[in-house]
Amino acid sequence: MDATEKIAHFVVDLEYEKIPPKAVEVAKTALLDCLGVTLAGSQEECAKICAQIARQE
């Protein structure tokens, strides 16, 4: 079994109730932080240039 299969089995067998509450809290905070930084950064000039290039390709 390769790494991808091991990860897939882990995810399939995962039950939300078995995840430690602190891990859920940290994951939620990290996700919100990532979204906030992404939204804020999307208005930077370099991000606008990258988006323009991506639309052209």
PDB file of C-alpha atoms in Angstrom:
ATOM      1  CA  MET A   1       0.000   0.000   0.000  1.00  0.00           C
ATOM      2  CA  ASP A   2       1.508   3.335  -1.044  1.00  0.00           C
ATOM      3  CA  ALA A   3       1.250   6.664   0.789  1.00  0.00           C
ATOM      4  CA  THR A   4      -1.780   7.838  -1.186  1.00  0.00           C
ATOM      5  CA  GLU A   5      -3.708   4.690  -0.326  1.00  0.00           C
ATOM      6  CA  LYS A   6      -2.765   4.985   3.347  1.00  0.00           C
ATOM      7  CA  ILE A   7      -3.997   8.584   3.448  1.00  0.00           C
ATOM      8  CA  ALA A   8      -7.206   7.613   1.632  1.00  0.00           C
ATOM      9  CA  HIS A   9      -7.913   4.825   4.130  1.00  0.00           C
ATOM     10  CA  PHE A  10      -7.219   7.181   7.028  1.00  0.00           C
ATOM     11  CA  VAL A  11      -9.653   9.775   5.656  1.00  0.00           C
ATOM     12  CA  VAL A  12     -12.366   7.215   4.922  1.00  0.00           C
ATOM     13  CA  ASP A  13     -12.101   5.736   8.426  1.00  0.00           C
ATOM     14  CA  LEU A  14     -11.935   9.128  10.165  1.00  0.00           C
ATOM     15  CA  GLU A  15     -14.828  10.018  12.449  1.00  0.00           C
ATOM     16  CA  TYR A  16     -15.335  13.656  13.416  1.00  0.00           C
ATOM     17  CA  GLU A  17     -16.191  12.686  16.998  1.00  0.00           C
ATOM     18  CA  LYS A  18     -12.760  11.094  17.424  1.00  0.00           C
ATOM     19  CA  ILE A  19     -10.856  14.259  16.492  1.00  0.00           C
ATOM     20  CA  PRO A  20      -9.612  16.051  19.616  1.00  0.00           C
ATOM     21  CA  PRO A  21     -11.515  19.328  20.190  1.00  0.00           C
ATOM     22  CA  LYS A  22      -8.260  21.297  20.312  1.00  0.00           C
ATOM     23  CA  ALA A  23      -7.296  19.953  16.867  1.00  0.00           C
ATOM     24  CA  VAL A  24     -10.665  21.037  15.453  1.00  0.00           C
ATOM     25  CA  GLU A  25     -10.248  24.489  17.013  1.00  0.00           C
ATOM     26  CA  VAL A  26      -6.737  24.911  15.594  1.00  0.00           C
ATOM     27  CA  ALA A  27      -7.853  23.721  12.143  1.00  0.00           C
ATOM     28  CA  LYS A  28     -10.775  26.172  12.095  1.00  0.00           C
ATOM     29  CA  THR A  29      -8.494  29.037  13.141  1.00  0.00           C
ATOM     30  CA  ALA A  30      -5.940  28.113  10.477  1.00  0.00           C
ATOM     31  CA  LEU A  31      -8.611  27.925   7.779  1.00  0.00           C
ATOM     32  CA  LEU A  32     -10.081  31.309   8.714  1.00  0.00           C
ATOM     33  CA  ASP A  33      -6.585  32.816   8.802  1.00  0.00           C
ATOM     34  CA  CYS A  34      -5.824  31.411   5.352  1.00  0.00           C
ATOM     35  CA  LEU A  35      -9.071  32.780   3.928  1.00  0.00           C
ATOM     36  CA  GLY A  36      -8.480  36.200   5.480  1.00  0.00           C
ATOM     37  CA  VAL A  37      -4.937  36.459   4.165  1.00  0.00           C
ATOM     38  CA  THR A  38      -6.076  35.291   0.727  1.00  0.00           C
ATOM     39  CA  LEU A  39      -8.837  37.884   0.555  1.00  0.00           C
ATOM     40  CA  ALA A  40      -6.607  40.691   1.796  1.00  0.00           C
ATOM     41  CA  GLY A  41      -3.761  39.724  -0.518  1.00  0.00           C
ATOM     42  CA  SER A  42      -6.034  39.520  -3.535  1.00  0.00           C
ATOM     43  CA  GLN A  43      -6.158  43.313  -3.606  1.00  0.00           C
ATOM     44  CA  GLU A  44      -2.376  43.720  -3.792  1.00  0.00           C
ATOM     45  CA  GLU A  45      -0.935  44.881  -7.105  1.00  0.00           C
ATOM     46  CA  CYS A  46       1.176  41.746  -7.607  1.00  0.00           C
ATOM     47  CA  ALA A  47      -1.908  39.552  -7.077  1.00  0.00           C
ATOM     48  CA  LYS A  48      -3.835  41.540  -9.663  1.00  0.00           C
ATOM     49  CA  ILE A  49      -0.990  41.074 -12.158  1.00  0.00           C
ATOM     50  CA  CYS A  50      -0.897  37.320 -11.479  1.00  0.00           C
ATOM     51  CA  ALA A  51      -4.671  37.069 -11.934  1.00  0.00           C
ATOM     52  CA  GLN A  52      -4.458  38.952 -15.221  1.00  0.00           C
ATOM     53  CA  ILE A  53      -1.729  36.620 -16.501  1.00  0.00           C
ATOM     54  CA  ALA A  54      -3.732  33.560 -15.415  1.00  0.00           C
ATOM     55  CA  ARG A  55      -6.798  34.787 -17.294  1.00  0.00           C
ATOM     56  CA  GLN A  56      -4.727  35.219 -20.474  1.00  0.00           C
ATOM     57  CA  GLU A  57      -3.403  31.658 -20.387  1.00  0.00           C
TER      58      GLU A  57
END
